[in-house]
Coordinates of C-alpha atoms in Angstrom, one line a residue:
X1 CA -50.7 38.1 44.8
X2 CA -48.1 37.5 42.1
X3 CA -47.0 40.7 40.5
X4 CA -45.6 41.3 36.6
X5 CA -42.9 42.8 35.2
X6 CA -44.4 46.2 34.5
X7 CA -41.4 47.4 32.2
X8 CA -43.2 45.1 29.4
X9 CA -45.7 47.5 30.1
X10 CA -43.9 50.4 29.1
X11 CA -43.2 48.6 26.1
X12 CA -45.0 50.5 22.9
X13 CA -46.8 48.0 20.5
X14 CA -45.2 45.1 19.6
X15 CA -41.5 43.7 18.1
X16 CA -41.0 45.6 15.0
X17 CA -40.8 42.4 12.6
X18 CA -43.7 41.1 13.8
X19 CA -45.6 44.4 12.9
X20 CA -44.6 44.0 9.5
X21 CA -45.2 40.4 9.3
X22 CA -48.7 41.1 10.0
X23 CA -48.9 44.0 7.2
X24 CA -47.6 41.6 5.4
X25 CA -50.0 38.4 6.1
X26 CA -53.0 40.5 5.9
X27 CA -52.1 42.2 2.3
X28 CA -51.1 38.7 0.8
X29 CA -54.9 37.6 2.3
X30 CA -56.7 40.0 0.8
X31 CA -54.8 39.5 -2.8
X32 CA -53.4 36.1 -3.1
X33 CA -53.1 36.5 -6.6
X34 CA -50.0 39.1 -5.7
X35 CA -46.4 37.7 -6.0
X36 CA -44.8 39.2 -2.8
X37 CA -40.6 39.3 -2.3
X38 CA -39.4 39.4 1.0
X39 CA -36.6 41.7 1.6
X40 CA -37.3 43.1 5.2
X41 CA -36.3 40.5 7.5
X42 CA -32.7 39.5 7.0
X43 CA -33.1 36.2 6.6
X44 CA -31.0 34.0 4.6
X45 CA -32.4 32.2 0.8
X46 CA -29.2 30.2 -0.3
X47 CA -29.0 26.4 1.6
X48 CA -26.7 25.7 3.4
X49 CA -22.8 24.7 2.2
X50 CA -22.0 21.0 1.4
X51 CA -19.1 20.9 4.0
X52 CA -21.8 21.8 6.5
X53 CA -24.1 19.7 5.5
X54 CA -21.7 16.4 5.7
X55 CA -20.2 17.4 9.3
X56 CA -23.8 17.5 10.3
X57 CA -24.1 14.4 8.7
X58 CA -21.4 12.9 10.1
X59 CA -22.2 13.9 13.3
X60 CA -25.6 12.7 13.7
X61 CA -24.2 9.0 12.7
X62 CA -22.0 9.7 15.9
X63 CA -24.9 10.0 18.1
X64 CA -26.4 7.2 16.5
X65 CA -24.0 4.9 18.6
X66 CA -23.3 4.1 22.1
X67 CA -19.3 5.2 21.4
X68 CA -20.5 8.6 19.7
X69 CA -23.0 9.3 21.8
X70 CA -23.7 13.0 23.4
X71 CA -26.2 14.1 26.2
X72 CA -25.6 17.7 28.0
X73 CA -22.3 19.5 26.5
X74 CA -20.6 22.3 28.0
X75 CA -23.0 25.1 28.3
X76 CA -19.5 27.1 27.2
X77 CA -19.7 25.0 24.0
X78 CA -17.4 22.2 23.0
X79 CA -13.6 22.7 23.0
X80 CA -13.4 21.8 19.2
X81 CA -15.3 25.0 18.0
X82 CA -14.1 27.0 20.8
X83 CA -10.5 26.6 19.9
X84 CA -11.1 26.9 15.9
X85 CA -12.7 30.3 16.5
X86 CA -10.3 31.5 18.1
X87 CA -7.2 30.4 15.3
X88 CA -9.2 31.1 12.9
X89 CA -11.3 34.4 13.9
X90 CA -8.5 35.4 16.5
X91 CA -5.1 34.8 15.4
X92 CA -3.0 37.2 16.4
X93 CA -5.3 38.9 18.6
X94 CA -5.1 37.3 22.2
X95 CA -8.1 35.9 22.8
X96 CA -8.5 32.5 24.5
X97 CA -11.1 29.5 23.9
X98 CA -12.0 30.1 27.8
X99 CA -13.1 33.8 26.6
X100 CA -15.4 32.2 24.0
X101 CA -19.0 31.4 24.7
X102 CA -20.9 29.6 22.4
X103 CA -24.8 30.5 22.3
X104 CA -27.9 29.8 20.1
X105 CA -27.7 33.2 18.2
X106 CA -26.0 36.8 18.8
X107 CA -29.6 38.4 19.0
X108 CA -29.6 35.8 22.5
X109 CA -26.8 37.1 23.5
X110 CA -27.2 40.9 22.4
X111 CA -30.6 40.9 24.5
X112 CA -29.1 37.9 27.5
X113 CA -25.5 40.1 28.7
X114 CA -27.5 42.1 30.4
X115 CA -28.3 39.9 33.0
X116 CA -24.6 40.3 34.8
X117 CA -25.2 44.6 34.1
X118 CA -27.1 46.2 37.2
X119 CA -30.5 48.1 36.6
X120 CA -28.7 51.9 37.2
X121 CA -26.3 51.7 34.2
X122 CA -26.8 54.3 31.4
X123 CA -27.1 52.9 28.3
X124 CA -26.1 54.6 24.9
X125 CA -27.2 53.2 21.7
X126 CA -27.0 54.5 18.2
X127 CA -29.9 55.6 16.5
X128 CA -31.4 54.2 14.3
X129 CA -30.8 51.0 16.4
X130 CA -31.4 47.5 16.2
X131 CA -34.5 47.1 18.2
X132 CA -32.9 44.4 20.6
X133 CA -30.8 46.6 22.2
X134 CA -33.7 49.0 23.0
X135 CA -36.2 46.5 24.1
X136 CA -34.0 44.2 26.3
X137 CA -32.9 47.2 28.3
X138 CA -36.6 48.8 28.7
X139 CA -37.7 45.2 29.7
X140 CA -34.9 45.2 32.1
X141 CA -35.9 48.7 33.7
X142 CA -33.2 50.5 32.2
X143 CA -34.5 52.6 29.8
X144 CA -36.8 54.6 31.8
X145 CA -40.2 56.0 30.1
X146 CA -41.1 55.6 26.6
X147 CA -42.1 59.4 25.6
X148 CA -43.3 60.1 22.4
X149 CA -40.8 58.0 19.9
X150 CA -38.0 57.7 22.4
X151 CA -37.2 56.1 25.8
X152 CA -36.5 58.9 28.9
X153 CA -33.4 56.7 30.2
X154 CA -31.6 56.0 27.0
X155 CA -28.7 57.7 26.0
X156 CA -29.1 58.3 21.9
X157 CA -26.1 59.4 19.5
X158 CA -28.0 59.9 16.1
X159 CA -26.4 58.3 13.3
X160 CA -27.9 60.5 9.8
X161 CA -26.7 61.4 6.9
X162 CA -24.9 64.8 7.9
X163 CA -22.6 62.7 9.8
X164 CA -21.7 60.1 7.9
X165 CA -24.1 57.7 10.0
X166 CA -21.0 57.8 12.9
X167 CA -21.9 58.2 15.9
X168 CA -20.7 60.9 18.2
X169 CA -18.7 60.5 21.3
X170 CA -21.1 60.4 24.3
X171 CA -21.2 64.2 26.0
X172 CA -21.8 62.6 29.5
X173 CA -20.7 59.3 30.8
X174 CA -22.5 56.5 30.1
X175 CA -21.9 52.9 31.2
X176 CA -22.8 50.4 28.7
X177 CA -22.6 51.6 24.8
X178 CA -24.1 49.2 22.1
X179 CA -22.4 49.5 18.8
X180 CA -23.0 47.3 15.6
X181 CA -20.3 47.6 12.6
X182 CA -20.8 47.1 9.7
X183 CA -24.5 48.7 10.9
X184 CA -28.2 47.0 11.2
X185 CA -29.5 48.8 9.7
X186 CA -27.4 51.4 7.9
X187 CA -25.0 49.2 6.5
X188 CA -22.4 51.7 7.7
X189 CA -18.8 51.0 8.9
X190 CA -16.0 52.5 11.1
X191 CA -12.8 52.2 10.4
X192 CA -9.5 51.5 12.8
X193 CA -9.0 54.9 13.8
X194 CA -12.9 55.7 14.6
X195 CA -13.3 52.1 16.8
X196 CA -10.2 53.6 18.4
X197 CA -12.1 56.7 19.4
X198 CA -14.4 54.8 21.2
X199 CA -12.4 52.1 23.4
X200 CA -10.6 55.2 24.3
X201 CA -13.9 56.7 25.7
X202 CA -14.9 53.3 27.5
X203 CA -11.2 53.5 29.1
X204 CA -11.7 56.9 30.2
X205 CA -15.2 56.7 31.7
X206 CA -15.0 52.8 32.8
X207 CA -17.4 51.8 30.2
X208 CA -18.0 48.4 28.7
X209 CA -18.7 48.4 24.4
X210 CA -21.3 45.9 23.4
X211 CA -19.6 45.1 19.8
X212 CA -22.5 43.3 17.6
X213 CA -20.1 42.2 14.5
X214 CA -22.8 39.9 13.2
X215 CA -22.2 41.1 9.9
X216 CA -18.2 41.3 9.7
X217 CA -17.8 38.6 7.2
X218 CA -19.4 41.2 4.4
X219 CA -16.7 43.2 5.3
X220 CA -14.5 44.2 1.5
X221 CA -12.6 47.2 2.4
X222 CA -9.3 47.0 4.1
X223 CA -9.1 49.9 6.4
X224 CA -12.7 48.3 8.4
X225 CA -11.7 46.2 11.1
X226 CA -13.4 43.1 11.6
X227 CA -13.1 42.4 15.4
X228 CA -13.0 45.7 18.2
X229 CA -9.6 43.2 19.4
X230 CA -8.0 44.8 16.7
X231 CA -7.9 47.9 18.4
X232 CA -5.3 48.2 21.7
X233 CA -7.1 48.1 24.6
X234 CA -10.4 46.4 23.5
X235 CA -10.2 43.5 25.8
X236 CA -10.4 45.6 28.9
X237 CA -13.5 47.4 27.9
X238 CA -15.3 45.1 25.1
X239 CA -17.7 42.3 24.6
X240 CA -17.9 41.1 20.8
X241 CA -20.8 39.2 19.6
X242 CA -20.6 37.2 16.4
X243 CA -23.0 34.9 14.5
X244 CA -22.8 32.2 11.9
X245 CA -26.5 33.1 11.1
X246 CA -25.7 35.3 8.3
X247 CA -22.0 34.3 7.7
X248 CA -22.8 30.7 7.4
X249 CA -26.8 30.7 6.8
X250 CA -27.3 29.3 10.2
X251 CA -30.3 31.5 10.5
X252 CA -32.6 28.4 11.4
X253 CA -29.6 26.1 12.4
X254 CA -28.8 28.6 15.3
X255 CA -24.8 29.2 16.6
X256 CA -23.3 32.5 17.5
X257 CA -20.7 32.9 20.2
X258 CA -19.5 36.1 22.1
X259 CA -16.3 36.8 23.5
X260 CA -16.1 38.0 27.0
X261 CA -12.1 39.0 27.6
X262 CA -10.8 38.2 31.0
X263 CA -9.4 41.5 31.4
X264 CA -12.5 43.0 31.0
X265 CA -13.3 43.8 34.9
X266 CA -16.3 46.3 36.3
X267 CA -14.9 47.8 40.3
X268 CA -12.4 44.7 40.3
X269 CA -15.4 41.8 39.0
X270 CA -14.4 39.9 35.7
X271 CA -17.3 39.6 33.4
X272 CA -16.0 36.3 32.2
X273 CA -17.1 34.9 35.5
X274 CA -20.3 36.2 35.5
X275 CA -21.2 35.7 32.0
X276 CA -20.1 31.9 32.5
X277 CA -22.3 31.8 35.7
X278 CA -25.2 33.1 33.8
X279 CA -24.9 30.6 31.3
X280 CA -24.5 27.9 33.2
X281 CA -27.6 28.6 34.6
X282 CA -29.7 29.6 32.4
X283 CA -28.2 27.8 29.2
X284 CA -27.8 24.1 28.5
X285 CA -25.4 24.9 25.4
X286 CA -25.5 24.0 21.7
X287 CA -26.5 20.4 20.5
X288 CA -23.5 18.7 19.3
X289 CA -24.6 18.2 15.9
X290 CA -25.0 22.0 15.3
X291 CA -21.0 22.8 16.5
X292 CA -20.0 19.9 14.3
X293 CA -21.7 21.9 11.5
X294 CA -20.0 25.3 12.5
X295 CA -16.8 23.7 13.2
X296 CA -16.5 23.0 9.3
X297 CA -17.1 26.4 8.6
X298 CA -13.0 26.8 9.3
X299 CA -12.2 23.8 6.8
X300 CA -10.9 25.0 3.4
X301 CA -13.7 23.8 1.9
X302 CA -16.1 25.0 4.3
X303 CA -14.6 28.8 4.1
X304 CA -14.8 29.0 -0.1
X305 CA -18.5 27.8 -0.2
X306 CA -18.9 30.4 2.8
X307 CA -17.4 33.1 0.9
X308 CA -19.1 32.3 -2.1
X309 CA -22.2 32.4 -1.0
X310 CA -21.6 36.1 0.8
X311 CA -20.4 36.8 -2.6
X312 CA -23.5 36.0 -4.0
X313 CA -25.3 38.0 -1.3
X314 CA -22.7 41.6 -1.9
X315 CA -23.9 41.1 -5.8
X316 CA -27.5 41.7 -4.8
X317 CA -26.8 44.2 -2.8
X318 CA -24.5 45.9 -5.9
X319 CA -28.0 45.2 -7.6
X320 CA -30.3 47.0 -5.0
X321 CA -28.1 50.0 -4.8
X322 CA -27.5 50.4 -8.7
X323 CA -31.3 50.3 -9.3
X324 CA -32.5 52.7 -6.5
X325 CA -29.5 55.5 -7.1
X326 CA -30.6 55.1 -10.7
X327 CA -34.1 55.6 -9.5
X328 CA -32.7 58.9 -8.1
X329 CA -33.2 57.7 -4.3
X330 CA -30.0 58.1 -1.9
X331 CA -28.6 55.3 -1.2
X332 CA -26.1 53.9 1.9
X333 CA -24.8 50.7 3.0
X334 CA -24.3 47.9 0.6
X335 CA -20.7 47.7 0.5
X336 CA -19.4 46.1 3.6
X337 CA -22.7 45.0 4.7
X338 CA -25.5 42.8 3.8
X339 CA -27.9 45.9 4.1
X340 CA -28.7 48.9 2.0
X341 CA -29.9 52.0 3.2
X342 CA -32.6 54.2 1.2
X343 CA -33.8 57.8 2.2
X344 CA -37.7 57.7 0.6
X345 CA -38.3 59.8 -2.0
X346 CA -40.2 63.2 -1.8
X347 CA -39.9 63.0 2.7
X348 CA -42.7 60.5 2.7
X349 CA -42.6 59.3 6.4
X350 CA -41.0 55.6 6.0
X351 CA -44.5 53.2 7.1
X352 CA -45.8 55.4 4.0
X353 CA -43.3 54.4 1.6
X354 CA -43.0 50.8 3.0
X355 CA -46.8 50.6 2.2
X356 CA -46.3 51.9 -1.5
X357 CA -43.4 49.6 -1.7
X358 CA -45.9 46.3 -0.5
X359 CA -49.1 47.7 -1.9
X360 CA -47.7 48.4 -5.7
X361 CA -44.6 46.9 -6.0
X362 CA -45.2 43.4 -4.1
X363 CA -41.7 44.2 -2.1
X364 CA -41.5 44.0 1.5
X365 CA -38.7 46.3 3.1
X366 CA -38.5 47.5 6.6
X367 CA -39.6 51.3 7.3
X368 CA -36.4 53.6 8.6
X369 CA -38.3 54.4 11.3
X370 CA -38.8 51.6 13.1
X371 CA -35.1 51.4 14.1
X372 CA -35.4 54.8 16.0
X373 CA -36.3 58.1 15.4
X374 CA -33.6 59.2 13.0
X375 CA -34.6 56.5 11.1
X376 CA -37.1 57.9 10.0
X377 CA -37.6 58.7 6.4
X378 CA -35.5 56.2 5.6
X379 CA -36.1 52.2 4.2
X380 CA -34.1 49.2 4.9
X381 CA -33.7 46.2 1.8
X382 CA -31.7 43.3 2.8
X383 CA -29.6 41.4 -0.4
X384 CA -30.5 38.0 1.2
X385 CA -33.7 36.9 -1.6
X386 CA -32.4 35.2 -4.4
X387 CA -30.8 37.0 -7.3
X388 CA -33.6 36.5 -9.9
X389 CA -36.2 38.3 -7.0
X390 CA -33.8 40.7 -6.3
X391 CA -33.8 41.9 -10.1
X392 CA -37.6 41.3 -10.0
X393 CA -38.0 43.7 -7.0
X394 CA -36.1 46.4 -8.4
X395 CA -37.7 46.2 -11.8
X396 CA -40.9 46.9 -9.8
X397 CA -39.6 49.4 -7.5
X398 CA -37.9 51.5 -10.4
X399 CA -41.7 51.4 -12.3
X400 CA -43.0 52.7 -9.6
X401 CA -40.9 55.6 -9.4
X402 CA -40.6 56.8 -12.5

């Protein structure tokens, strides 16, 4: 008799986005007169850049002809890409195009690395957490038991207001640490000195950092390093992951890429290897057309429509977090990060406040506590909706508050 996977068992409900999508869909069916704005999900509004759009062009002529023509590519992704990423996202830092990996998005890869990890690691994540890093690891048998509003297996460093949302040093070991800075969904940062903290700990204990920096091109403050490489050390305990989705509103196009050092070894095994096996067996790599399109992200044209459309995005999020501190909610994030941060007013539990947000405002957020239990009391507003819906939403959230 075939048998399941019983850790998708264990699993409670379902993935927290689609929870709200069907809050959502149901609301919007019962009033379809109701003008709802979207700004749970981060998902991009703003098309994507001209220089894009004519290397995509460009390239699908190519594969129009016999000459141009592309069938499999390297599941490592092409050499062209490769080798821009790492000039242009690397200088200086001593990373190789055989350490890049090109993928379909960093949430893949996030949820995919730990295929080469074996089922007895202890995994720390931050909490809250992006649910990906939870739910991968509890599908993979790694996180134990879920008990109440946590799993029994997981190692959680709570990230809250009384400490800055920085997460404390582990007190035991643990083997695999999951960090994302600037923060999903806190919109948090670390600087230098902090990151330094922690390859220092992976050093110590031989532990291996799982660096999400999907979100490093909203970066505006000097002392907030944009890649863990920065930090000495880093390539012999870290994995970065990094996405074009929000950087380059490939949220649909799909390319990422994560960088898997050679020196990075577990008792003597490179991870390079492994990850590479893994991919070439489970991955058939990026269509041609879609590297062509995040190749010209690096071209001087391609990087100032880039930057001014994550301009564009930091302004709605300057608009989110003027409206709600002049609401008189706290308010974090915003700065560095795509994301802002709200605790709810009067410590109404967040699925409350998300419901008073869809139900008399027409907004859709993303409840605090979704992301993990200290998450809780807390509501998540992303500055990807257009500017004129931003402005809407907050005129309707600030009514509702007075």
């Amino acid at each position: 008799m075939a048998q399941i996977n019983e850790n998708y068992l264990k699993l409670p409900g379902s993935y927290l986005f689609s929870d709200i999508a069907k809050k959502v869909a149901a609301y919007q069916a019962e009033h379809p007169e109701k003008e709802v704005i979207k700004m749970g999900i981060g998902d991009v509004t703003r098309p994507l850049v001209p220089a894009v759009i004519e290397a995509m062009h460009k390239a699908v002529d190519e594969m129009g002809t016999a000459e141009g023509f592309r069938g499999y590519g390297p599941e490592q992704g092409y050499d062209f890409l490769r080798e821009k990423i790492v000039e242009n996202d690397y200088a200086g830092l001593g990373i190789e195009p055989d350490e890049i990996f090109v993928s379909d998005g960093a949430k893949s890869d996030c949820g995919n690395i730990g295929d080469i990890f074996g089922p007895d690691n202890k995994v720390a994540v931050c909490d809250p957490v992006y649910p990906v890093y939870v739910d991968t690891n509890a599908m993979a048998g790694r996180a134990g038991d879920f008990a109440g509003d946590k799993w029994s297996n997981l190692y959680y460093m709570p990230c809250t207001a009384e400490n800055g949302f920085m997460p404390e040093l582990p007190k035991e070991k643990v083997d695999m640490i999951y960090l994302c800075f600037p923060n999903n969904p806190t919109g948090e940062t670390l600087t230098k000195e902090q990151l330094k903290s922690w390859v220092d700990y992976a050093r110590e204990n031989g532990s291996v950092i799982l660096f999400d920096s999907a979100y490093e091109a909203f970066i505006t403050e000097a002392d907030v390093p944009h890649s863990i490489y920065e930090v000495e050390g880093a390539k012999e305990v870290a994995i970065e992951f990094r996405s074009f989705s929000k950087t380059a509103g490939f949220t649909g196009t799909r390319c990422a890429y994560t960088v898997v050092p050679k020196a990075l070894k577990v008792n003597g095994t490179e991870l390079n290897a492994l990850w590479n096996r893994r991919q070439c067996t489970k991955f058939n790599g990026v269509p041609y057309v879609i590297q062509r399109a995040a190749e010209a992200v690096y071209t001087e044209e391609g990087r100032a429509q880039i930057r001014e459309n994550i301009d564009y995005y930091l302004g709605n999020a300057r608009i989110i977090r003027d409206a709600l501190e002049k609401a008189g909610l706290e308010v974090y994030g915003g700065v560095n990060s795509p994301y802002v941060w709200a605790k709810t007013p009067d410590g109404m539990k967040s699925w409350d406040f998300f419901d008073k947000l869809l139900t008399e405002a027409g907004v859709v957020t993303t409840p605090g506590s979704g992301f993990g239990p200290s998450g809780e009391g807390y509501i998540r507003f992303t500055a990807f909706s257009t500017k004129e819906n931003t402005e809407k939403a907050m005129d309707r959230i600030t009514n509702i508050l007075k």
